[in-house]
PDB file of C-alpha atoms in Angstrom:
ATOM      1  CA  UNK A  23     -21.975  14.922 149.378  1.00 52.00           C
ATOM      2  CA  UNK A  24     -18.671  13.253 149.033  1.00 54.00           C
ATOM      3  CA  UNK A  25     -15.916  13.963 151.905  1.00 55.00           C
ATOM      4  CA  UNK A  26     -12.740  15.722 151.186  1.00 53.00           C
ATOM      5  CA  UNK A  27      -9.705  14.415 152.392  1.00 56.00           C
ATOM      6  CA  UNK A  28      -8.316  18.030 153.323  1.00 56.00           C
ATOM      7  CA  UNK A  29     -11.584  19.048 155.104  1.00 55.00           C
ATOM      8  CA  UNK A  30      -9.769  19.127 157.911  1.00 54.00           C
ATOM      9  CA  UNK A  31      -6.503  20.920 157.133  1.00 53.00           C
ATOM     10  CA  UNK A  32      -6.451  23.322 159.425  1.00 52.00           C
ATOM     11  CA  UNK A  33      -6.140  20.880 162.471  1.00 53.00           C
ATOM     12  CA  UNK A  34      -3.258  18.980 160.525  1.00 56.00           C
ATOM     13  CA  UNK A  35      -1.180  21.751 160.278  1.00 62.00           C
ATOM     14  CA  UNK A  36      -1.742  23.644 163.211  1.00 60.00           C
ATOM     15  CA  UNK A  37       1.256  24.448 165.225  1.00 61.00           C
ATOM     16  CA  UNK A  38       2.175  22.112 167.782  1.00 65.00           C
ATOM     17  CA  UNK A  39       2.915  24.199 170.168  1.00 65.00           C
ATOM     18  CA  UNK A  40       2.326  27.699 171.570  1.00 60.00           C
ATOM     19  CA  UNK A  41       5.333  29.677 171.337  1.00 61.00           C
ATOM     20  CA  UNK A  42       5.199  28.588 167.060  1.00 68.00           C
ATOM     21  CA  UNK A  43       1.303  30.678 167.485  1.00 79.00           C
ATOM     22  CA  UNK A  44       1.853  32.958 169.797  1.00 78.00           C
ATOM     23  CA  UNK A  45       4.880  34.482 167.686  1.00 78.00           C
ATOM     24  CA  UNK A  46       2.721  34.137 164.555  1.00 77.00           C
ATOM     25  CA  UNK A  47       0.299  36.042 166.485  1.00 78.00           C
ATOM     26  CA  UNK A  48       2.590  38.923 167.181  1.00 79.00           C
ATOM     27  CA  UNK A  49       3.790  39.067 163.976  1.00 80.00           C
ATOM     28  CA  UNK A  50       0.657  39.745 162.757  1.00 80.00           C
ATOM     29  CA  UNK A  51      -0.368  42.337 165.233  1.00 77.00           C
ATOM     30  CA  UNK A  52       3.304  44.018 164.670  1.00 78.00           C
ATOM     31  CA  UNK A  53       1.868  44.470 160.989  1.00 80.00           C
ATOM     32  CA  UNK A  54      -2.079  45.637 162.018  1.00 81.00           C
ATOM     33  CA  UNK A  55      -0.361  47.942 163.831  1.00 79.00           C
ATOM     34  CA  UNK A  56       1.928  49.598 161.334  1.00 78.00           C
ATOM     35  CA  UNK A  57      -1.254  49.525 159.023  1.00 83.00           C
ATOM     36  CA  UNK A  58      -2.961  51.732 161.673  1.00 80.00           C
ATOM     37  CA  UNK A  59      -0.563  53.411 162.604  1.00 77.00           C
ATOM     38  CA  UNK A  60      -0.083  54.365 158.656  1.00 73.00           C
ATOM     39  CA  UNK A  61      -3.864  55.096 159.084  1.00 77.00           C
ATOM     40  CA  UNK A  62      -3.664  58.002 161.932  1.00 73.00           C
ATOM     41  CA  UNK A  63       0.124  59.761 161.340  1.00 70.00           C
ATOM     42  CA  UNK A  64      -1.348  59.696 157.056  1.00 65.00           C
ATOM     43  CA  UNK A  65      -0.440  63.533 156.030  1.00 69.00           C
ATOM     44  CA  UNK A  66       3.157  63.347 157.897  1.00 71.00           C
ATOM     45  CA  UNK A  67       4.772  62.183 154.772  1.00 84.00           C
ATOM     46  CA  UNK A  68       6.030  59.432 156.552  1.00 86.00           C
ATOM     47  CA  UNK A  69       4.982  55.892 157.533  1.00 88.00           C
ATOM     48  CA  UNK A  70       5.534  53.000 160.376  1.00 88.00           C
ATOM     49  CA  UNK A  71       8.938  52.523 159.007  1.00 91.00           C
ATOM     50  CA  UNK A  72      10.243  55.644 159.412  1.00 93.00           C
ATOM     51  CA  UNK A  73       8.543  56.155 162.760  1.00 91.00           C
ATOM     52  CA  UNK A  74      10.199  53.210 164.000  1.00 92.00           C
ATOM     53  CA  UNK A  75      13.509  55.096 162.830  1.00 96.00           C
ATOM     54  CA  UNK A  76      12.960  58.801 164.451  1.00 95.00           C
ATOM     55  CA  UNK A  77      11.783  56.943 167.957  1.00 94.00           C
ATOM     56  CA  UNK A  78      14.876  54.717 167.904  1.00 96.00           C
ATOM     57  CA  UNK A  79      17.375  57.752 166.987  1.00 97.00           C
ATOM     58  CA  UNK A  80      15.627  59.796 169.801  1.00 96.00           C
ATOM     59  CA  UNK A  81      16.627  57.339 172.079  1.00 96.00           C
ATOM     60  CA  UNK A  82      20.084  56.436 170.936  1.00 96.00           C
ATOM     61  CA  UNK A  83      20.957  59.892 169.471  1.00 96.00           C
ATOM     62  CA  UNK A  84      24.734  59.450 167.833  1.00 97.00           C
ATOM     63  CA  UNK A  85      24.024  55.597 166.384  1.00 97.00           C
ATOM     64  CA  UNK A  86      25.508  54.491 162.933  1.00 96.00           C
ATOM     65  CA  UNK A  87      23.455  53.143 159.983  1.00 94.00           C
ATOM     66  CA  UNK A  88      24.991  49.604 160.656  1.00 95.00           C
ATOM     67  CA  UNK A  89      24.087  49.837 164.082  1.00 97.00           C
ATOM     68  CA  UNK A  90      20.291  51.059 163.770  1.00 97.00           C
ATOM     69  CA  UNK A  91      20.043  48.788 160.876  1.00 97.00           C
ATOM     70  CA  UNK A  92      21.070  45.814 163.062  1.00 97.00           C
ATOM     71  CA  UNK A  93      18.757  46.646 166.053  1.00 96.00           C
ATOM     72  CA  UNK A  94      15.876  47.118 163.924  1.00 95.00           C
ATOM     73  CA  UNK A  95      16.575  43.930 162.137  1.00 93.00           C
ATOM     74  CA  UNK A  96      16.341  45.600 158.479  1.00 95.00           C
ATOM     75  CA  UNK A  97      19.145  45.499 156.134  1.00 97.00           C
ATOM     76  CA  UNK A  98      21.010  48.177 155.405  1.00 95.00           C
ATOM     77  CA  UNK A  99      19.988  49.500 152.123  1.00 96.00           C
ATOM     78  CA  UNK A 100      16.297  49.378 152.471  1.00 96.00           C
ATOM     79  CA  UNK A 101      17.626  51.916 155.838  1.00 97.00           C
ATOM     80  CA  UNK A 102      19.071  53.908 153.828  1.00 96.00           C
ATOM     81  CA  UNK A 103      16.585  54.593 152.113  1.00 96.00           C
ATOM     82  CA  UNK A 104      14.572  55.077 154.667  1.00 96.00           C
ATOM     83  CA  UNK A 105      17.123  57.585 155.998  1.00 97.00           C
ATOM     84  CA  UNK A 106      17.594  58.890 152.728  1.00 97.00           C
ATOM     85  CA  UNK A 107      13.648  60.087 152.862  1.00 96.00           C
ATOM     86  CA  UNK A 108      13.843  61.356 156.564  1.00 97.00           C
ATOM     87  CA  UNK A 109      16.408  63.488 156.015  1.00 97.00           C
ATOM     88  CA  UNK A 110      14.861  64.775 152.480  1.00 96.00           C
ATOM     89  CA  UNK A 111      12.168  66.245 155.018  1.00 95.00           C
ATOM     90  CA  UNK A 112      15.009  67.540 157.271  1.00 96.00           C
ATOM     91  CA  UNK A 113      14.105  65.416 160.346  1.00 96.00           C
ATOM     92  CA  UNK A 114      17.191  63.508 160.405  1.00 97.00           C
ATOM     93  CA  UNK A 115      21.054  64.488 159.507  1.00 97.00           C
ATOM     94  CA  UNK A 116      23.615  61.918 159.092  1.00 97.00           C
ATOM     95  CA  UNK A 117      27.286  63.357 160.533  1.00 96.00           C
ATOM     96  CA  UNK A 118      30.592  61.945 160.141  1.00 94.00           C
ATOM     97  CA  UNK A 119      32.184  60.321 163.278  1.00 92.00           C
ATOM     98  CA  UNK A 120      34.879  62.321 164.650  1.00 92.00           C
ATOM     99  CA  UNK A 121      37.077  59.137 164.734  1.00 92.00           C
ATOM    100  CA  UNK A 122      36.540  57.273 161.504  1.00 92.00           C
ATOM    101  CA  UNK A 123      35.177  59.363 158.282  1.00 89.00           C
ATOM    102  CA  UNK A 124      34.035  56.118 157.029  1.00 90.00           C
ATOM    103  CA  UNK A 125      30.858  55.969 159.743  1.00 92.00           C
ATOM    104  CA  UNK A 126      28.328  58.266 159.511  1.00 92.00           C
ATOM    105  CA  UNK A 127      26.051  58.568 162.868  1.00 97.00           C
ATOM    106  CA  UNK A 128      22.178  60.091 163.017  1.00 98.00           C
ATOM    107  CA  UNK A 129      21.221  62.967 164.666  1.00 98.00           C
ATOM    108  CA  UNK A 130      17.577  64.588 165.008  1.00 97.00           C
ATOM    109  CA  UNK A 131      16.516  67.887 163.850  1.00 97.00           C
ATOM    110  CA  UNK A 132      14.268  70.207 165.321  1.00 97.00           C
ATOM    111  CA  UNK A 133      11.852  69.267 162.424  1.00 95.00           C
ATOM    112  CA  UNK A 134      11.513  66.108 163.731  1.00 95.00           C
ATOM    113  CA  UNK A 135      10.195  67.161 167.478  1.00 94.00           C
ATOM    114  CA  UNK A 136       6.528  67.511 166.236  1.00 92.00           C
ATOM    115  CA  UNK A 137       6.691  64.166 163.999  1.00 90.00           C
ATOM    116  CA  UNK A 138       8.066  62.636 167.547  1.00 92.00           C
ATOM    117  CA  UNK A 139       5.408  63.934 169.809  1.00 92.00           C
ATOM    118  CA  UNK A 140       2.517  62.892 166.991  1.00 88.00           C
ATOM    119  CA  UNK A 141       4.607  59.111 167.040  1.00 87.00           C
ATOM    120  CA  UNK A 142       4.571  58.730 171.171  1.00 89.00           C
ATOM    121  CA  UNK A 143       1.162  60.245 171.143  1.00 88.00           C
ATOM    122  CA  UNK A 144      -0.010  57.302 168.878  1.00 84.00           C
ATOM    123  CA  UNK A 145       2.177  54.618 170.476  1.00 83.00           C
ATOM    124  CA  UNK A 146       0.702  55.536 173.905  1.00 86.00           C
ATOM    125  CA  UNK A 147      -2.779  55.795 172.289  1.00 85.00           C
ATOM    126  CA  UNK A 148      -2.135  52.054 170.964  1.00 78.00           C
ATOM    127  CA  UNK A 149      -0.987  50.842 174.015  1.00 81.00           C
ATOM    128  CA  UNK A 150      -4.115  52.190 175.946  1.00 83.00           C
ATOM    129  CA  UNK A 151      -5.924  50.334 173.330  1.00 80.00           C
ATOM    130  CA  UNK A 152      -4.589  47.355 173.769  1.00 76.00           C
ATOM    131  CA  UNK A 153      -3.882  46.738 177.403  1.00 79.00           C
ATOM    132  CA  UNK A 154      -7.793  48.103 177.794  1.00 82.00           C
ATOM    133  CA  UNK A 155      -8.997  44.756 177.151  1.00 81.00           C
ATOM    134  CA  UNK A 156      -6.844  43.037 179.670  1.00 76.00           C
ATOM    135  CA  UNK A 157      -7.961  42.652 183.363  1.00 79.00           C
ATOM    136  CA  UNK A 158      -6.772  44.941 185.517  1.00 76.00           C
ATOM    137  CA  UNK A 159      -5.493  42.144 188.179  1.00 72.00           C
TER     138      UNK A 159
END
């Protein structure tokens, strides 16, 4: 059988070192868990992407769209959006700032307190998960 010269690829492009895998590696876990995460809140008519919007509002209540958009590292029409559809389901409410009618900051509803409690619930649930495999010293 003749020999390829790419049978071995895989060791010739391998990164050299370990921060190059290890954020590859996180990277792809970040995205596993968004898939499962789509997997267990499915019937909340909302997704990883919004979840990752509700929990950051709940902790900065009051931010702008340019400002959740930067910390979340998305631009800021695919938050909109995203914002658009969370406040179609009357979880979210953008409000003018008092001090420039240009900037519109988000606030929580009360419709979004179960949709919260189901997202920390599964975050915690994950975390269990994954720190379960790890040695306890």
């Amino acid at each position: 059988m003749p020999t390829s010269p790419n049978k071995d690829i895989s060791r010739q492009t391998a990164p050299d070192n370990l921060n190059e895998l290890l954020g590859y590696l996180l990277r792809d876990i970040n995205r596993m868990m968004g898939r499962q995460f789509d997997l267990d809140v499915h019937g909340q008519k909302i997704n990883h992407s919004h979840a990752r919007i509700l929990a950051s509002v709940s902790l900065r209540e009051g931010i702008t769209q340019t400002e959740l958009a930067q910390h979340l590292n998305i631009q800021k029409i695919a938050l909109t959006r995203l914002v658009d559809h969370l406040e179609s389901l009357a979880m979210l409410e953008r409000r003018l700032d008092s001090k420039d009618r240009r900037v519109r900051r988000l606030y929580l509803t009360k419709e979004a307190a179960p949709v919260l409690d189901t997202i920390w619930e599964t975050l915690s649930t994950f975390s269990d998960h994954a720190l379960s495999v790890l040695p306890a010293k």
